[in-house]
Coordinates of C-alpha atoms in Angstrom, one line a residue:
X1 CA 38.9 -128.5 -22.1
X2 CA 41.9 -130.5 -22.5
X3 CA 40.6 -132.6 -19.2
X4 CA 37.0 -132.9 -20.6
X5 CA 38.9 -134.3 -23.4
X6 CA 40.8 -136.6 -21.4
X7 CA 37.5 -137.9 -19.8
X8 CA 35.8 -138.4 -22.7
X9 CA 38.6 -140.2 -24.3
X10 CA 39.3 -142.3 -21.1
X11 CA 35.6 -142.6 -20.5
X12 CA 35.3 -146.8 -21.2
X13 CA 38.1 -147.5 -18.5
X14 CA 36.3 -145.4 -16.0
X15 CA 33.5 -147.1 -16.6
X16 CA 35.2 -150.7 -16.6
X17 CA 36.3 -149.8 -13.0
X18 CA 32.7 -148.5 -11.7
X19 CA 31.2 -151.9 -13.1
X20 CA 34.2 -153.8 -11.4
X21 CA 33.2 -151.7 -7.9
X22 CA 29.7 -152.7 -8.5
X23 CA 30.3 -156.5 -8.9
X24 CA 32.4 -156.4 -5.8
X25 CA 30.4 -154.9 -3.6
X26 CA 26.8 -156.5 -4.9
X27 CA 28.6 -160.0 -4.3
X28 CA 30.6 -159.3 -1.4
X29 CA 28.1 -156.9 0.5
X30 CA 24.9 -157.6 -0.7
X31 CA 22.8 -155.9 2.4
X32 CA 24.1 -152.9 1.0
X33 CA 21.5 -153.1 -2.2
X34 CA 18.7 -151.0 -0.6
X35 CA 21.3 -148.2 0.1
X36 CA 22.1 -148.4 -3.3
X37 CA 18.9 -148.7 -4.7
X38 CA 17.6 -145.6 -3.1
X39 CA 20.4 -143.7 -5.0
X40 CA 19.2 -144.6 -8.2
X41 CA 16.3 -142.2 -9.1
X42 CA 18.2 -139.1 -7.9
X43 CA 21.9 -140.3 -9.9
X44 CA 19.8 -141.2 -12.9
X45 CA 17.6 -137.6 -13.0
X46 CA 20.7 -135.8 -12.8
X47 CA 22.6 -138.5 -15.6
X48 CA 19.5 -137.6 -17.5
X49 CA 19.4 -133.9 -17.3
X50 CA 23.3 -133.5 -17.7
X51 CA 22.7 -135.5 -21.3
X52 CA 20.0 -133.4 -22.3
X53 CA 21.8 -130.2 -21.7
X54 CA 24.2 -132.0 -24.5
X55 CA 21.0 -131.9 -26.8
X56 CA 20.8 -128.9 -28.7
X57 CA 16.9 -128.2 -28.7
X58 CA 17.5 -124.3 -29.0
X59 CA 19.0 -125.4 -33.1
X60 CA 16.2 -128.1 -33.3
X61 CA 15.3 -126.5 -37.0
X62 CA 19.1 -126.9 -37.9
X63 CA 19.2 -130.0 -37.5
X64 CA 16.8 -130.4 -41.1
X65 CA 19.2 -128.4 -42.8
X66 CA 21.1 -131.6 -43.9
X67 CA 18.4 -133.3 -45.2
X68 CA 20.3 -136.3 -46.1
X69 CA 21.9 -136.9 -43.3
X70 CA 18.7 -136.5 -41.5
X71 CA 16.8 -138.9 -43.7
X72 CA 20.1 -141.5 -43.2
X73 CA 19.8 -141.2 -39.3
X74 CA 15.8 -141.4 -39.0
X75 CA 15.4 -144.3 -41.6
X76 CA 18.7 -146.1 -40.4
X77 CA 17.2 -146.0 -36.6
X78 CA 13.3 -146.4 -37.0
X79 CA 13.2 -148.5 -40.3
X80 CA 16.0 -150.5 -40.9
X81 CA 16.9 -151.1 -37.0
X82 CA 13.4 -152.6 -36.1
X83 CA 13.9 -155.1 -38.9
X84 CA 17.0 -155.9 -37.7
X85 CA 16.2 -156.2 -34.0
X86 CA 12.8 -158.5 -34.7
X87 CA 15.2 -160.6 -36.9
X88 CA 18.0 -161.4 -34.6
X89 CA 15.8 -161.2 -31.5
X90 CA 14.0 -164.5 -32.7
X91 CA 17.0 -166.6 -31.6
X92 CA 16.2 -165.5 -28.2
X93 CA 14.4 -168.0 -25.4
X94 CA 10.6 -166.8 -25.3
X95 CA 10.6 -165.1 -22.2
X96 CA 9.3 -161.9 -21.8
X97 CA 11.3 -160.5 -19.3
X98 CA 14.3 -161.0 -21.9
X99 CA 12.4 -159.8 -24.7
X100 CA 10.9 -156.3 -23.4
X101 CA 14.5 -155.5 -22.0
X102 CA 15.9 -156.4 -25.4
X103 CA 13.3 -154.5 -27.3
X104 CA 13.2 -151.4 -25.3
X105 CA 17.5 -151.0 -25.4
X106 CA 18.2 -151.8 -28.8
X107 CA 14.9 -150.1 -30.3
X108 CA 16.1 -147.0 -29.2
X109 CA 19.0 -145.0 -30.7
X110 CA 21.9 -143.4 -28.8
X111 CA 22.1 -139.5 -28.1
X112 CA 24.8 -139.0 -25.9
X113 CA 27.7 -140.9 -26.2
X114 CA 27.5 -141.6 -29.7
X115 CA 28.7 -137.7 -30.2
X116 CA 32.4 -138.8 -28.4
X117 CA 32.5 -142.0 -30.1
X118 CA 31.8 -140.5 -33.5
X119 CA 34.6 -137.6 -33.2
X120 CA 37.3 -140.6 -31.6
X121 CA 36.4 -141.9 -34.9
X122 CA 37.0 -138.8 -37.1
X123 CA 33.4 -138.5 -37.7
X124 CA 30.9 -136.0 -38.9
X125 CA 30.1 -135.3 -34.6
X126 CA 28.1 -132.4 -35.3
X127 CA 25.7 -133.8 -37.8
X128 CA 25.1 -136.3 -35.0
X129 CA 24.6 -133.2 -32.5
X130 CA 22.1 -131.8 -34.4
X131 CA 20.2 -135.0 -35.3
X132 CA 19.7 -135.9 -31.2
X133 CA 16.5 -133.7 -30.5
X134 CA 14.8 -135.8 -33.6
X135 CA 16.3 -139.0 -32.3
X136 CA 14.9 -138.5 -29.2
X137 CA 11.6 -137.3 -29.4
X138 CA 10.8 -139.9 -31.9
X139 CA 11.9 -142.8 -30.2
X140 CA 9.9 -142.0 -27.1
X141 CA 7.0 -141.7 -29.2
X142 CA 7.6 -144.8 -31.3
X143 CA 8.8 -147.1 -28.6
X144 CA 5.4 -147.9 -27.7
X145 CA 4.5 -148.7 -31.1
X146 CA 7.2 -151.1 -31.4
X147 CA 6.5 -152.8 -28.3
X148 CA 3.0 -153.5 -29.1
X149 CA 4.2 -154.6 -32.9
X150 CA 6.7 -157.1 -31.4
X151 CA 5.0 -158.2 -28.0
X152 CA 1.3 -157.8 -28.8
X153 CA -0.9 -158.2 -25.6
X154 CA 2.1 -159.4 -24.0
X155 CA 3.2 -155.7 -23.2
X156 CA -0.3 -155.0 -22.2
X157 CA 0.2 -157.7 -19.0
X158 CA 3.8 -156.5 -18.3
X159 CA 3.4 -152.1 -17.9
X160 CA 1.9 -151.4 -15.3
X161 CA 0.5 -147.6 -16.2
X162 CA 1.0 -146.0 -12.9
X163 CA 4.7 -146.9 -12.2
X164 CA 5.8 -146.3 -15.9
X165 CA 4.1 -143.4 -16.2
X166 CA 5.8 -141.9 -12.7
X167 CA 9.2 -142.7 -14.0
X168 CA 8.2 -141.3 -17.6
X169 CA 7.5 -138.1 -16.3
X170 CA 10.1 -138.0 -13.2
X171 CA 13.2 -139.0 -14.6
X172 CA 12.8 -138.2 -18.5
X173 CA 10.2 -135.5 -19.0
X174 CA 11.4 -133.2 -15.9
X175 CA 14.8 -133.8 -16.8
X176 CA 14.2 -133.0 -20.2
X177 CA 12.2 -129.9 -19.5
X178 CA 15.1 -128.9 -16.9
X179 CA 17.4 -128.7 -19.7
X180 CA 15.6 -126.8 -22.1
X181 CA 15.1 -124.1 -19.8
X182 CA 18.7 -124.4 -19.1
X183 CA 19.5 -124.0 -22.8
X184 CA 17.0 -121.3 -23.1
X185 CA 18.2 -119.2 -20.3
X186 CA 22.1 -119.7 -21.7
X187 CA 20.9 -118.3 -25.1
X188 CA 20.0 -115.1 -22.3
X189 CA 22.1 -115.3 -19.4
X190 CA 26.0 -115.3 -19.3
X191 CA 25.1 -117.5 -15.7
X192 CA 23.2 -119.6 -17.6
X193 CA 25.9 -120.4 -20.0
X194 CA 28.3 -120.7 -17.5
X195 CA 26.5 -123.3 -15.4
X196 CA 25.9 -125.0 -18.8
X197 CA 29.1 -125.1 -19.5
X198 CA 30.4 -126.6 -15.9
X199 CA 27.6 -129.4 -16.8
X200 CA 29.1 -130.5 -19.8
X201 CA 31.8 -132.3 -17.5
X202 CA 29.5 -134.8 -16.2
X203 CA 28.1 -136.8 -18.1
X204 CA 30.7 -139.0 -18.1
X205 CA 31.3 -139.6 -14.1
X206 CA 27.5 -139.3 -13.7
X207 CA 27.1 -142.5 -16.1
X208 CA 29.9 -144.4 -14.1
X209 CA 28.0 -143.4 -11.0
X210 CA 24.5 -144.8 -12.7
X211 CA 26.7 -147.9 -13.6
X212 CA 27.8 -148.4 -10.0
X213 CA 24.1 -147.6 -7.9
X214 CA 22.3 -149.9 -10.7
X215 CA 24.6 -153.1 -10.9
X216 CA 25.5 -152.8 -6.9
X217 CA 21.7 -152.9 -6.5
X218 CA 21.0 -155.4 -8.8
X219 CA 23.5 -157.7 -8.9
X220 CA 22.3 -159.5 -5.9
X221 CA 18.9 -159.9 -6.6
X222 CA 19.8 -161.5 -10.2
X223 CA 22.9 -163.2 -9.5
X224 CA 21.2 -166.4 -9.5
X225 CA 20.1 -165.9 -13.1
X226 CA 23.5 -164.8 -15.2
X227 CA 23.1 -167.6 -17.5
X228 CA 19.3 -166.2 -18.9
X229 CA 21.2 -162.6 -18.7
X230 CA 24.3 -164.1 -20.7
X231 CA 21.8 -165.4 -23.3
X232 CA 21.2 -161.6 -24.8
X233 CA 25.2 -161.7 -25.2
X234 CA 25.3 -162.8 -28.9
X235 CA 22.1 -160.8 -30.0
X236 CA 23.9 -157.8 -28.8
X237 CA 27.3 -158.5 -30.1
X238 CA 25.8 -159.8 -33.7
X239 CA 24.0 -155.9 -33.8
X240 CA 27.5 -154.4 -33.1
X241 CA 28.5 -156.4 -36.2
X242 CA 25.6 -156.2 -38.5
X243 CA 24.9 -152.7 -37.9
X244 CA 27.9 -151.0 -38.6
X245 CA 27.8 -152.8 -42.1
X246 CA 24.7 -151.5 -43.1
X247 CA 25.4 -148.4 -42.2
X248 CA 28.0 -148.2 -44.4
X249 CA 25.6 -149.5 -47.1
X250 CA 23.3 -146.5 -46.0
X251 CA 25.5 -144.1 -46.6
X252 CA 27.1 -145.2 -49.8
X253 CA 23.3 -145.2 -51.2
X254 CA 22.6 -141.6 -49.9
X255 CA 26.4 -140.7 -51.4
X256 CA 27.5 -138.9 -47.8
X257 CA 31.0 -137.7 -47.4
X258 CA 33.5 -139.8 -45.0
X259 CA 32.2 -137.5 -41.8
X260 CA 29.0 -138.4 -42.7
X261 CA 29.1 -141.9 -43.3
X262 CA 31.1 -142.1 -40.2
X263 CA 28.4 -140.6 -38.4
X264 CA 25.6 -142.7 -39.7
X265 CA 27.6 -145.9 -38.8
X266 CA 27.5 -144.9 -35.1
X267 CA 24.2 -143.5 -34.7
X268 CA 23.0 -146.7 -36.3
X269 CA 24.6 -149.0 -33.7
X270 CA 24.7 -147.0 -30.3
X271 CA 21.5 -147.6 -28.3
X272 CA 20.0 -145.4 -25.5
X273 CA 20.1 -147.5 -22.2
X274 CA 20.4 -144.2 -20.4
X275 CA 16.7 -143.0 -21.4
X276 CA 15.3 -147.1 -21.2
X277 CA 16.6 -147.5 -18.0
X278 CA 14.2 -145.9 -15.8
X279 CA 11.4 -147.8 -17.5
X280 CA 12.9 -151.1 -17.0
X281 CA 13.0 -150.4 -13.8
X282 CA 9.9 -149.5 -13.3
X283 CA 8.4 -152.9 -14.3
X284 CA 6.5 -155.0 -12.0
X285 CA 7.6 -158.1 -9.9
X286 CA 8.9 -160.6 -11.9
X287 CA 10.8 -158.5 -14.4
X288 CA 13.9 -157.8 -12.0
X289 CA 16.1 -159.1 -15.0
X290 CA 15.4 -156.5 -17.6
X291 CA 17.1 -153.7 -15.9
X292 CA 20.0 -156.5 -16.3
X293 CA 19.4 -156.7 -19.6
X294 CA 19.4 -153.2 -20.6
X295 CA 22.7 -152.5 -18.7
X296 CA 24.6 -155.8 -19.9
X297 CA 23.5 -154.1 -23.3
X298 CA 25.5 -150.9 -22.0
X299 CA 28.7 -153.4 -21.3
X300 CA 28.4 -155.3 -24.4
X301 CA 28.5 -152.0 -26.5
X302 CA 30.9 -150.2 -25.0
X303 CA 33.3 -153.1 -25.4
X304 CA 32.3 -152.6 -29.1
X305 CA 33.2 -149.0 -29.2
X306 CA 36.7 -149.7 -28.3
X307 CA 37.0 -151.7 -31.1
X308 CA 34.5 -149.7 -34.0
X309 CA 36.0 -146.5 -33.0
X310 CA 39.4 -148.5 -34.7
X311 CA 38.1 -150.6 -37.1
X312 CA 35.7 -148.1 -38.7
X313 CA 38.2 -145.3 -40.0
X314 CA 40.7 -147.8 -40.4
X315 CA 39.0 -150.5 -42.5
X316 CA 34.9 -149.9 -43.0
X317 CA 34.9 -146.4 -43.8
X318 CA 37.9 -144.7 -45.0
X319 CA 39.4 -141.6 -46.4
X320 CA 40.0 -141.4 -50.6
X321 CA 43.7 -142.0 -51.3
X322 CA 46.1 -139.0 -51.7
X323 CA 46.8 -138.7 -55.7
X324 CA 50.6 -139.7 -55.9
X325 CA 52.8 -136.7 -57.5
X326 CA 55.2 -138.4 -59.7
X327 CA 58.4 -135.7 -60.6
X328 CA 58.1 -134.4 -64.0
X329 CA 55.1 -135.0 -64.9
X330 CA 52.6 -132.5 -66.1
X331 CA 50.7 -131.9 -62.7
X332 CA 53.5 -130.8 -61.4
X333 CA 54.1 -128.1 -64.1

């Protein structure tokens, strides 16, 4: 277990190595891009399976035992975040390829590494874990609604239903179903429990592998458009600054304790690039930049997590000061 904890604590460094390696391969060996592109689907499928295994679907009803936290998490992610995203994206160029990528990733709350990052900040990771099934189901239902509200008729011309549906079924529904069946089996079978436990080591390495194959395959085709992709970075940084502050306000309004408050901050700010990446990759010709826009958010966010895991407990949501004991006072008697 210590080794697993070590992997989680050093996951950002592992991702950085994967990204550096991918950029080196993409720039130095562009002819390998088709090979890496063929690996995207199987690697993503495994990643999403092991990620969904971390979600306690068999404990879905437990999420609603703390109604205050659930109300806060759903309210921040599906009411407050869309308003913030709409405002921030007003500063982006009016290019559909940039907008659809930014909307896809910013409107979907994280369901995976938000848990270890919350734990690193001494937040209540159990509350996040319990909330993940509801967060996942609602984001899948609401993302098309948000895209239609923000992009209108543009989104109809962007999305070709057939490859979009194929990606959704192959890379989201299938891994999700297998994960649920595995969890169900783990409640009845020791073999299934051991399998689930073994799979628990894989989310971080598979995330690194995904970054490697996606960036190495896409870099040659987007390297001439780095300036366009970079235009979304200030919006992503602004989101990382604004949402923790709003999360703190929401936690105060709901009178949450310290652990819950930190958990609400992290679920408000972390986004779900893993689930939307297959959908971005399924967009038609002319939208090759959309996956890069999604992955760029991941890179910005992971960098921000290094800062937020320190800033949130030290400055934003601090523990109440312990009362000072003075010798000879009545409190000692």
